[in-house]
XYZ file of N, CA and C in Angstrom:
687
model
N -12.625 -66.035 38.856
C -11.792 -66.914 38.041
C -10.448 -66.259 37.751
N -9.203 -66.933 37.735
C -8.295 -66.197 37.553
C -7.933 -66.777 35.592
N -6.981 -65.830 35.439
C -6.797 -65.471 33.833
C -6.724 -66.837 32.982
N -6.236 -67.855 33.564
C -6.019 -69.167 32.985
C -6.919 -69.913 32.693
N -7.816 -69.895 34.099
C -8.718 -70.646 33.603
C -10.240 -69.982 32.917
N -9.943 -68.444 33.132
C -10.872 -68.332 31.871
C -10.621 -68.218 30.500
N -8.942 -68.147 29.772
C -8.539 -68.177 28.364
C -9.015 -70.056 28.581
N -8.758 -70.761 29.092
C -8.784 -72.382 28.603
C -10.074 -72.703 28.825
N -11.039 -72.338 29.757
C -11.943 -73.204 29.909
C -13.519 -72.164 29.278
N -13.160 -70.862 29.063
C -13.952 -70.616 28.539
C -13.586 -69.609 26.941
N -12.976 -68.372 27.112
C -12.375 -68.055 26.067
C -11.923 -68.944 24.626
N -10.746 -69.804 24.913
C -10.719 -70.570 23.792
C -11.932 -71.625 23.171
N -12.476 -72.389 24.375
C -13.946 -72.778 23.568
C -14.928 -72.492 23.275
N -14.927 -71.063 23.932
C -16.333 -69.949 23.047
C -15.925 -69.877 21.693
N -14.440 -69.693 21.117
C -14.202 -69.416 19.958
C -13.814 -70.194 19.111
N -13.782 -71.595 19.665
C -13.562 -72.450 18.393
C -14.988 -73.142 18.802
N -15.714 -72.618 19.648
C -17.272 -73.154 19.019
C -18.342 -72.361 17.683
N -17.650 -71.509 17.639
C -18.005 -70.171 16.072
C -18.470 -71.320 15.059
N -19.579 -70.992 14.134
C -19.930 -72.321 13.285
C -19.094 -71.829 12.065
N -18.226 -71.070 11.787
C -17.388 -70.658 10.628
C -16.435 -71.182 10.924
N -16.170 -71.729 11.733
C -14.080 -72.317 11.876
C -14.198 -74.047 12.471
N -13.775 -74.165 11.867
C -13.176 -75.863 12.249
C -12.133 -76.276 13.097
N -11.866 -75.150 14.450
C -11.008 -75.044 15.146
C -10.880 -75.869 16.531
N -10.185 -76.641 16.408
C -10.455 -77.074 18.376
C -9.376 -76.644 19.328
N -9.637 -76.438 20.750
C -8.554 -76.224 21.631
C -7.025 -76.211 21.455
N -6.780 -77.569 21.330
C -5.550 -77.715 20.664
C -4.786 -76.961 19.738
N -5.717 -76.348 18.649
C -5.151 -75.684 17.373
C -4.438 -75.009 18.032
N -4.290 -73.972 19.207
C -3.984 -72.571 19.478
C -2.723 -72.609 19.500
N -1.953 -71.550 18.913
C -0.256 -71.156 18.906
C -0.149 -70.811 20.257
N 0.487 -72.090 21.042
C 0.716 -71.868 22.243
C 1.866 -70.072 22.411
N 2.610 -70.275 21.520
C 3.514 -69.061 21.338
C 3.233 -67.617 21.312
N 1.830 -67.659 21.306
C 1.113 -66.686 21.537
C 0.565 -66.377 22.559
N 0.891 -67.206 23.275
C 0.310 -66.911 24.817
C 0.841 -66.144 25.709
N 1.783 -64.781 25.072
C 2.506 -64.218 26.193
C 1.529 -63.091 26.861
N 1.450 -63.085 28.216
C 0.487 -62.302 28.647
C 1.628 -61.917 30.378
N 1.689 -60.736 30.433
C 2.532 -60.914 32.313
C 1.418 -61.105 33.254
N 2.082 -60.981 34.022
C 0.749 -61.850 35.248
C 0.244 -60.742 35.763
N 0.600 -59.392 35.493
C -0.075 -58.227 35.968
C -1.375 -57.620 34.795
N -0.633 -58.253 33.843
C -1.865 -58.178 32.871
C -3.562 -58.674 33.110
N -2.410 -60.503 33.382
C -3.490 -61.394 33.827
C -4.592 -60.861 34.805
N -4.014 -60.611 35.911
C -4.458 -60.014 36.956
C -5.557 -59.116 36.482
N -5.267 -57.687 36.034
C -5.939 -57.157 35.786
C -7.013 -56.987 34.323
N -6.856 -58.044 33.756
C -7.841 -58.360 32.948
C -8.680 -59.225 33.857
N -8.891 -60.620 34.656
C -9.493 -61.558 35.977
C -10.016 -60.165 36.514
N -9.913 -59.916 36.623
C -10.823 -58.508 37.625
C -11.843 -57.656 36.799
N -11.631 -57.443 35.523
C -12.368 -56.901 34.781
C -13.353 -57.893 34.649
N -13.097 -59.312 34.116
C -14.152 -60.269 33.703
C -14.755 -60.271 34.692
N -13.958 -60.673 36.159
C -15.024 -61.205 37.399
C -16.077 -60.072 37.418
N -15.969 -58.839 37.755
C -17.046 -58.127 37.746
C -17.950 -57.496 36.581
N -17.298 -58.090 35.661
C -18.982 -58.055 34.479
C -18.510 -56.623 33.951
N -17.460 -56.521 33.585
C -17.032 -55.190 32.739
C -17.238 -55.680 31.584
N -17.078 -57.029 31.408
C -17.181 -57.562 29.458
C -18.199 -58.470 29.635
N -18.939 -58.883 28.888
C -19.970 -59.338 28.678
C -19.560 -60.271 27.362
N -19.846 -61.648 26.999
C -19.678 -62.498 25.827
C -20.709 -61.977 24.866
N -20.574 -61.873 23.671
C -21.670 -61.325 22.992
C -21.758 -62.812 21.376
N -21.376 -63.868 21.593
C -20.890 -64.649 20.438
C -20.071 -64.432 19.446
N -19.755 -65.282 18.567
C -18.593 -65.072 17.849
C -17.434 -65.468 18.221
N -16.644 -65.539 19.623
C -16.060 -65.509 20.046
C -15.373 -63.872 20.034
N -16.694 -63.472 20.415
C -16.093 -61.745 20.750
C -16.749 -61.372 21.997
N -16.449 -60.381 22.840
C -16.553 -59.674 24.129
C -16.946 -58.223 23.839
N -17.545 -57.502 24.427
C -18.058 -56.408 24.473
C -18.164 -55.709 25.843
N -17.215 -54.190 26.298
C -17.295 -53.588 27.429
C -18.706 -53.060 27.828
N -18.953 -52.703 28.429
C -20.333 -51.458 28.783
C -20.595 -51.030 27.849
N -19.479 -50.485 27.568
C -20.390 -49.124 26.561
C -18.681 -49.772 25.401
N -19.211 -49.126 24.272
C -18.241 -48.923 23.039
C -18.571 -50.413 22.268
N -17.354 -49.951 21.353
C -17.122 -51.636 20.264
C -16.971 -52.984 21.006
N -16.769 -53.823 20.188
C -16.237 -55.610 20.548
C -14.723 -55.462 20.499
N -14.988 -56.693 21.245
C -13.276 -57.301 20.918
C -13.184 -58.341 20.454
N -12.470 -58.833 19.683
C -12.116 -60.584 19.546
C -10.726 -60.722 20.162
N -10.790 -62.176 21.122
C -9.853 -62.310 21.706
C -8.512 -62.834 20.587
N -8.892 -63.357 19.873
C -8.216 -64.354 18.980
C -7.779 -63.769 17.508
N -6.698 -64.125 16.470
C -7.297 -64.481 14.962
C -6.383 -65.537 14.666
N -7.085 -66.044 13.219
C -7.192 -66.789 12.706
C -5.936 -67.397 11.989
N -4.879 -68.504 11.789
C -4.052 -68.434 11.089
C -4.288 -68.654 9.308
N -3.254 -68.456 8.429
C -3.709 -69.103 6.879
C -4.317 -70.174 7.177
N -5.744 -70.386 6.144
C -5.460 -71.146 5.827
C -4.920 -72.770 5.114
N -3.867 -72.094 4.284
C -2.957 -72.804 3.804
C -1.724 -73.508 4.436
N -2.082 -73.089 5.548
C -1.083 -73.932 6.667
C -1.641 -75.423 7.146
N -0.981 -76.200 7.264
C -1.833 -77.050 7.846
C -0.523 -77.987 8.737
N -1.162 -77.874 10.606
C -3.087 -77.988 10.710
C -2.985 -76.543 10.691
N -4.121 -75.872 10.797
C -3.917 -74.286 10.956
C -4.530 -74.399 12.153
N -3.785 -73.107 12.744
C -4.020 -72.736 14.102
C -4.628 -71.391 14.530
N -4.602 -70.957 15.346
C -5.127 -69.465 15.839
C -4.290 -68.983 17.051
N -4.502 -67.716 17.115
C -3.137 -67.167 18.334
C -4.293 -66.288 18.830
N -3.633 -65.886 20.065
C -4.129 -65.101 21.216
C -3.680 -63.796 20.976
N -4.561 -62.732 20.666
C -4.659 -61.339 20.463
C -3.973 -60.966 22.001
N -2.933 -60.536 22.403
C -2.486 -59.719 23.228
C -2.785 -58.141 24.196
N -3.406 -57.310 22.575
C -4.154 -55.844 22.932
C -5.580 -55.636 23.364
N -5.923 -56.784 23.204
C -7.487 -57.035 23.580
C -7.462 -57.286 25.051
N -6.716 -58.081 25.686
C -6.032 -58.557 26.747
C -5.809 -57.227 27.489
N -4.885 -56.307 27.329
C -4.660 -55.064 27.902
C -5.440 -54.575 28.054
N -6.474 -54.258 27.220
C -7.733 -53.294 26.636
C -8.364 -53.448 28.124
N -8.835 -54.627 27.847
C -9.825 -55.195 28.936
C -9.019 -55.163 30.353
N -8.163 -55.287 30.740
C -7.294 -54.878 31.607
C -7.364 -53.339 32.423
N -6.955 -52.898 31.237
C -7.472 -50.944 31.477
C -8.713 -50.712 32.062
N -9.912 -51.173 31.892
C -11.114 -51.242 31.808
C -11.236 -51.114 33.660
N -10.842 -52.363 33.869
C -10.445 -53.057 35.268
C -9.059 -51.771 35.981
N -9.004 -51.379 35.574
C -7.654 -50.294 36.614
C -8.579 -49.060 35.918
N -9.242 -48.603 35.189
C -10.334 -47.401 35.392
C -11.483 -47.666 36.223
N -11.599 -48.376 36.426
C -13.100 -48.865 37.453
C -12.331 -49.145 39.132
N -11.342 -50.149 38.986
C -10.961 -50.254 40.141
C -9.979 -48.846 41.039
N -8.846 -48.919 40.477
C -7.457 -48.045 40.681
C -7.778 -46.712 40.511
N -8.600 -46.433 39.854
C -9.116 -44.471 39.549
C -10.227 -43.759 39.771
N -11.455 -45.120 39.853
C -12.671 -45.276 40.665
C -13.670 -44.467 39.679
N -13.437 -44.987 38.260
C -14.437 -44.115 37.131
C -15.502 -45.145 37.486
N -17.135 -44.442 37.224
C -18.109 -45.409 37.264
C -18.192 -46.224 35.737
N -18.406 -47.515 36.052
C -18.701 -48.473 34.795
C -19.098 -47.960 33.890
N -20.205 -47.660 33.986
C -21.121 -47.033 33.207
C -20.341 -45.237 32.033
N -19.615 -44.763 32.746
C -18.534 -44.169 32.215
C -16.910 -44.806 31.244
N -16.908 -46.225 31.522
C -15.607 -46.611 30.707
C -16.496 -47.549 29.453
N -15.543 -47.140 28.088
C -16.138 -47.884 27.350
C -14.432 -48.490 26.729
N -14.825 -49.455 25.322
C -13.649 -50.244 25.054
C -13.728 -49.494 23.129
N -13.313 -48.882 22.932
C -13.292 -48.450 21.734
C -14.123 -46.654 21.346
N -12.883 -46.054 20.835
C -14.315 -44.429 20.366
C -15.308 -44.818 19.989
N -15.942 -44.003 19.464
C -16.823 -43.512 18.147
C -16.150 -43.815 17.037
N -14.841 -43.590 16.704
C -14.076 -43.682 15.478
C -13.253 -44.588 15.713
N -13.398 -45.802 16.118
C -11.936 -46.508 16.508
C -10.969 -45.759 16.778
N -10.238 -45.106 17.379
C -9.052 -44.135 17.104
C -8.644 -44.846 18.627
N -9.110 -45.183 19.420
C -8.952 -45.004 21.025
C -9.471 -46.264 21.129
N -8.812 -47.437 21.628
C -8.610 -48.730 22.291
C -9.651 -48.298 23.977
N -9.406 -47.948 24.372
C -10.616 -47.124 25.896
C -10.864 -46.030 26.127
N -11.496 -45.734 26.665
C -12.297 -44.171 26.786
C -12.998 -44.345 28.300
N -13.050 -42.973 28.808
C -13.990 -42.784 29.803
C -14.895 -41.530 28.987
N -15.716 -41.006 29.580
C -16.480 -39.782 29.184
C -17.244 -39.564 30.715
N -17.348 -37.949 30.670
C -17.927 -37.395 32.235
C -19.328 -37.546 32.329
N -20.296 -38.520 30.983
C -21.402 -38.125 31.452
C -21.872 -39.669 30.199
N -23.132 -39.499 30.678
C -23.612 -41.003 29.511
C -23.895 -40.385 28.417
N -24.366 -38.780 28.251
C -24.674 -38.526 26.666
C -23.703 -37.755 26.134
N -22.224 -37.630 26.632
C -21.251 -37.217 26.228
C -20.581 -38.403 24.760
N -20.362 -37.980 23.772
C -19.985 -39.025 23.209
C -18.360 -38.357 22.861
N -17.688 -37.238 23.551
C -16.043 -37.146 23.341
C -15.489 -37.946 24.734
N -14.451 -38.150 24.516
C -13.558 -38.774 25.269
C -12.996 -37.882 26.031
N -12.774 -38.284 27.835
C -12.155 -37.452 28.751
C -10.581 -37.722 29.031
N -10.658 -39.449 29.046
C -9.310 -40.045 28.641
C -9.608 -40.844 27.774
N -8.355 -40.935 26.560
C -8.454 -41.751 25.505
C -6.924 -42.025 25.629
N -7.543 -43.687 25.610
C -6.293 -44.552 25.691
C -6.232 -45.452 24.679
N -4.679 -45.290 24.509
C -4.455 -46.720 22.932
C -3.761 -47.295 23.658
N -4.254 -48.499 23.397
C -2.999 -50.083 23.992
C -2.213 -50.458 22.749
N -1.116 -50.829 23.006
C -0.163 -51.526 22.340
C 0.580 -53.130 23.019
N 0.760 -53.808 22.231
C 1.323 -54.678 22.792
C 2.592 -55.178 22.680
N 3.613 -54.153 22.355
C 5.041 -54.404 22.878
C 5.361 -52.531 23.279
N 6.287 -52.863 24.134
C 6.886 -51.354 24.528
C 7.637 -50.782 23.356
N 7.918 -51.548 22.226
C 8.683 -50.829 21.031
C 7.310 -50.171 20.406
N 5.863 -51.127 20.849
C 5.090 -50.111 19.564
C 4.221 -48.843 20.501
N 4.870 -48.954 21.607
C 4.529 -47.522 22.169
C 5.473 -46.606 22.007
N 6.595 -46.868 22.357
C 7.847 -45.709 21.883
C 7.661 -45.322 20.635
N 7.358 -46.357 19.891
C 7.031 -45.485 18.368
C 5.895 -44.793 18.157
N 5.116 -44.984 18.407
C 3.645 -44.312 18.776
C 3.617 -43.158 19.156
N 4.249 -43.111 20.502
C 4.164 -41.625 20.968
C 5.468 -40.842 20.630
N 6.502 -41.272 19.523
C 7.275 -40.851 19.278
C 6.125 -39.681 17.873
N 5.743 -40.419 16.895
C 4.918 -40.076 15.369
C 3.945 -39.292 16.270
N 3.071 -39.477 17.245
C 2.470 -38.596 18.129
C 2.819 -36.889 18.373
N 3.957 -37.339 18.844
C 4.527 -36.011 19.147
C 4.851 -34.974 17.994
N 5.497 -35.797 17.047
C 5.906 -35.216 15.843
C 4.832 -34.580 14.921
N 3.132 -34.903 14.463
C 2.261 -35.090 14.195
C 1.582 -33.806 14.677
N 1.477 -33.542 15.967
C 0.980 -32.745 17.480
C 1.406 -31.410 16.558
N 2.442 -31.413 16.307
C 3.286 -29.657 15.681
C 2.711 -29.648 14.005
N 2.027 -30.334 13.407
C 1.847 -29.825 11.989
C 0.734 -30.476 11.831
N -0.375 -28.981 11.602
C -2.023 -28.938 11.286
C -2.568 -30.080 10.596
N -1.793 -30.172 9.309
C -2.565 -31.251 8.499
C -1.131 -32.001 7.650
N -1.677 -33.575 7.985
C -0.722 -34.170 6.530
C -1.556 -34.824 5.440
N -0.811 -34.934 4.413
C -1.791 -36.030 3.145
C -1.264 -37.359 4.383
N -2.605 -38.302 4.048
C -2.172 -38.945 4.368
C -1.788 -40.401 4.058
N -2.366 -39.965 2.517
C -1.777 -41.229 1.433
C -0.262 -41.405 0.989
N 0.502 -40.501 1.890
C 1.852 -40.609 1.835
C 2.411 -40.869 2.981
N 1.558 -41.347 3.999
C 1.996 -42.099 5.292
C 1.906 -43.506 5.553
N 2.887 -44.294 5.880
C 2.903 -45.924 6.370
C 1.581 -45.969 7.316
N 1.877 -47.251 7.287
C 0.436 -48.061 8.132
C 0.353 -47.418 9.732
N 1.880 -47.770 10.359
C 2.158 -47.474 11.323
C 1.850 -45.765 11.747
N 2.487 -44.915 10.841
C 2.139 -43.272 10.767
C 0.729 -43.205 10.940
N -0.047 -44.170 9.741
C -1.689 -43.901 9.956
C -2.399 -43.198 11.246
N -1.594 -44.652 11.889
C -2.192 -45.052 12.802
C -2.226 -44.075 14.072
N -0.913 -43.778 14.076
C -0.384 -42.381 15.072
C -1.732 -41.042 14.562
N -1.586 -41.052 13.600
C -2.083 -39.817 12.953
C -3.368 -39.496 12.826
N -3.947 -40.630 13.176
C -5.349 -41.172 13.622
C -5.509 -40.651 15.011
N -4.922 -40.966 15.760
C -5.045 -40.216 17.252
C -5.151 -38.839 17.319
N -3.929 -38.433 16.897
C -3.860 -37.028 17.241
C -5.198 -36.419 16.216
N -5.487 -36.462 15.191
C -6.765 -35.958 14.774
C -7.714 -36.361 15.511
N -8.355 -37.263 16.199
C -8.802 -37.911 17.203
C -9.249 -36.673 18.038
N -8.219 -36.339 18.531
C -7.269 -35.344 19.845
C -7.963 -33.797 19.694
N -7.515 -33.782 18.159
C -7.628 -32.303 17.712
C -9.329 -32.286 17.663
N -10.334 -33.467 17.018
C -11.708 -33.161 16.445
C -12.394 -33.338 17.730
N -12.051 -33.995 19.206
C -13.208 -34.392 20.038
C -12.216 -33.339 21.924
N -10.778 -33.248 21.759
C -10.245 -32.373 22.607
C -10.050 -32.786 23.727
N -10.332 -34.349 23.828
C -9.608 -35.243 24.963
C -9.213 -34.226 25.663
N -9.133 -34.361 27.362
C -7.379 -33.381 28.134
C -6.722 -34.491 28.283
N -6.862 -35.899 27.787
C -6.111 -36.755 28.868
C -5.902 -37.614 27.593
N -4.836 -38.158 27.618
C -4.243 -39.545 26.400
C -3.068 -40.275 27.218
N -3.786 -41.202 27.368
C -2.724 -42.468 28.037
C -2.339 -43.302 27.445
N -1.089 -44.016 26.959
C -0.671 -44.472 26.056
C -0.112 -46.025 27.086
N -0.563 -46.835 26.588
C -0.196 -48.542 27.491
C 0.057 -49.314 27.234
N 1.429 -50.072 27.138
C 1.324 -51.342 26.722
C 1.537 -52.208 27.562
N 2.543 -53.672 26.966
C 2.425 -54.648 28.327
C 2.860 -54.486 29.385
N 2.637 -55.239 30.895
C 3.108 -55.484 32.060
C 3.069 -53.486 32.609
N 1.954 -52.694 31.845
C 1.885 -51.544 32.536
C 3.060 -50.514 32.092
N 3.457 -50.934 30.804
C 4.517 -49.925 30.678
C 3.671 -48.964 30.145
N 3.845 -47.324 30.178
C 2.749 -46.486 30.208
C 2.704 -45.501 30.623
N 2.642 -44.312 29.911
C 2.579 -43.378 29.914
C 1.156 -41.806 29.920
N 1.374 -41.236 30.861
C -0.249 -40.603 30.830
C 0.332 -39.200 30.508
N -0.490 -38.207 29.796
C -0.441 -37.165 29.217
C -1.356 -35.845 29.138
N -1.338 -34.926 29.723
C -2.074 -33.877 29.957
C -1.931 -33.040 28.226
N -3.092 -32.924 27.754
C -3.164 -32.571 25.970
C -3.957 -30.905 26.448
N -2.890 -30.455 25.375
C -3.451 -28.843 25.645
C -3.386 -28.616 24.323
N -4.304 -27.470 23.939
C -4.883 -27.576 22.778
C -4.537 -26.043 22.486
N -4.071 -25.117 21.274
C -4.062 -23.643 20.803
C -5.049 -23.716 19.389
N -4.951 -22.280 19.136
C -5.924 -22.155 18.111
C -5.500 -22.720 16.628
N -4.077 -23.261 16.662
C -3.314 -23.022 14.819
C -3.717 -24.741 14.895
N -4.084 -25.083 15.631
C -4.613 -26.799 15.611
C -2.868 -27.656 16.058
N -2.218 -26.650 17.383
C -1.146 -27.603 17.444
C -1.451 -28.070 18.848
N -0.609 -29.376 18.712
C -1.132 -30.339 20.294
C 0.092 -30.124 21.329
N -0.177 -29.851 22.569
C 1.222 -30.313 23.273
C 0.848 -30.840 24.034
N 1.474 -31.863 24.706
C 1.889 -33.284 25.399
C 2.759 -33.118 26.612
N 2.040 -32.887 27.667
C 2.783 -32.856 28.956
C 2.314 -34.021 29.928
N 3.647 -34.459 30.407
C 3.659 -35.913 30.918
C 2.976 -35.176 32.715
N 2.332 -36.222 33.175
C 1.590 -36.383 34.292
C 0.977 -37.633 35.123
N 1.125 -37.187 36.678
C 1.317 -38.783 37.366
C -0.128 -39.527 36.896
N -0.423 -40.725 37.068
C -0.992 -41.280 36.833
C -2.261 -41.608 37.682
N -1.928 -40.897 39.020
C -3.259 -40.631 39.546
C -3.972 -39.320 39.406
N -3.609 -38.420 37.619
C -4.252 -37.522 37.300
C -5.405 -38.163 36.432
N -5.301 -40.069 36.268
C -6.950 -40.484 35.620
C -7.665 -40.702 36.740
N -7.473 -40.247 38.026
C -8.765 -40.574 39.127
C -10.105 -39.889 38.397
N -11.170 -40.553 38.749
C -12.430 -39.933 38.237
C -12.738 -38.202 39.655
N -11.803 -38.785 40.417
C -11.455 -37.491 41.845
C -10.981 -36.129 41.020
N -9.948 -36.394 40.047
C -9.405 -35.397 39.206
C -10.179 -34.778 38.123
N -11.388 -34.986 37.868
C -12.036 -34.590 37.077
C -12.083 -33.255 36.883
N -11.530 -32.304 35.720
C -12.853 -30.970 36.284
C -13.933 -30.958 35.756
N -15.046 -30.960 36.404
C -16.367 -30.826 35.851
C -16.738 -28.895 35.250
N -17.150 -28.935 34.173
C -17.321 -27.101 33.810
C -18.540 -26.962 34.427
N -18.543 -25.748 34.946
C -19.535 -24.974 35.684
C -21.019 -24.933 35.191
């Protein structure tokens, strides 16, 4: 199936069939429908081969890890009220489909969420491994990756912050790199739409500082692995 006709003919009416919402087809903020066709693409490839699985709700679930919901909900105090199309879920599942296909990780190795939420996808070298080998966050505009791996970087050089004196956005950065520091990833790929994206070789010292060296992107082949002795 390609991307269209599974957001219309099945996606959107799995989720306004939910017995909590009074939603039909129609409701949806068409304006929310921005997706590039390379996205498309590579999300249709993930579904066709059974990387996500429907689990109700109008949520999806990879192999291994958390759910997704494709959708949320508008006020509502709007009326009619509508619902929009989650964008990062879209990518997520996308990634999924270019780690299985494009890098040749086994299924059974990619999941869609950490242990800690911190990481949008993950691979791991083994099924009872529960750290991450690559941990990837999706974003869904290229401004909220530049900022991302901008607070990333900055974050990487100083051990510990409070972090009740950080914005939502900082959190969120700051969430990773502890992420980074508690489970020791080597690999953090950072993605947003139409493949803009960046991959990162993470090296780790003893004072708990991170450094971030950029690397081609066929260093996520599951070929590139090192396995320890």
């Amino acid at each position: 199936m390609q991307f269209d006709a599974i957001l219309h003919d099945v996606l959107i009416p799995n989720f306004c069939s939910k017995t909590n919402n009074s939603f039909i087809p129609s409701d949806i903020k068409a304006t929310s429908v921005k997706v590039s066709e390379i996205d498309k693409a590579d999300f249709a490839r993930a579904w066709n081969a059974g990387l996500i699985k429907y689990v109700g709700s109008g949520k999806y679930k990879a192999v291994k890890g958390g759910t997704e919901g494709f959708f949320s909900s508008g006020p509502k105090s709007v009326t009619p009220r509508t619902f929009s199309l989650s964008v990062e879920p879209i990518i997520t599942i996308g990634v999924l489909a270019r780690l299985h296909f494009d890098f040749e990780w086994p299924a059974h190795l990619i999941g869609a969420q950490s242990v800690d939420w911190a990481f949008d996808a993950i691979t791991q070298i083994s099924d009872d491994s529960r750290d991450e080998y690559i941990a990837c966050e999706v974003k869904k505009t290229r401004r909220e990756i530049d900022s991302l791996l901008k607070l990333m970087h900055q974050y990487a050089a100083i051990p510990e912050l409070d972090i009740l004196t950080l914005k939502d956005t900082e959190k969120n950065a700051y969430k990773k790199v502890t992420a980074l520091r508690r489970r020791k990833a080597p690999i953090f790929w950072a993605v947003g739409p139409d493949r803009y994206e960046m991959a990162f070789s993470v090296e780790y010292t003893g004072n708990s500082a991170i450094t971030f060296k950029p690397m081609p992107l066929k260093a996520l082949s599951y070929s590139a692995v090192k396995f320890s002795d």
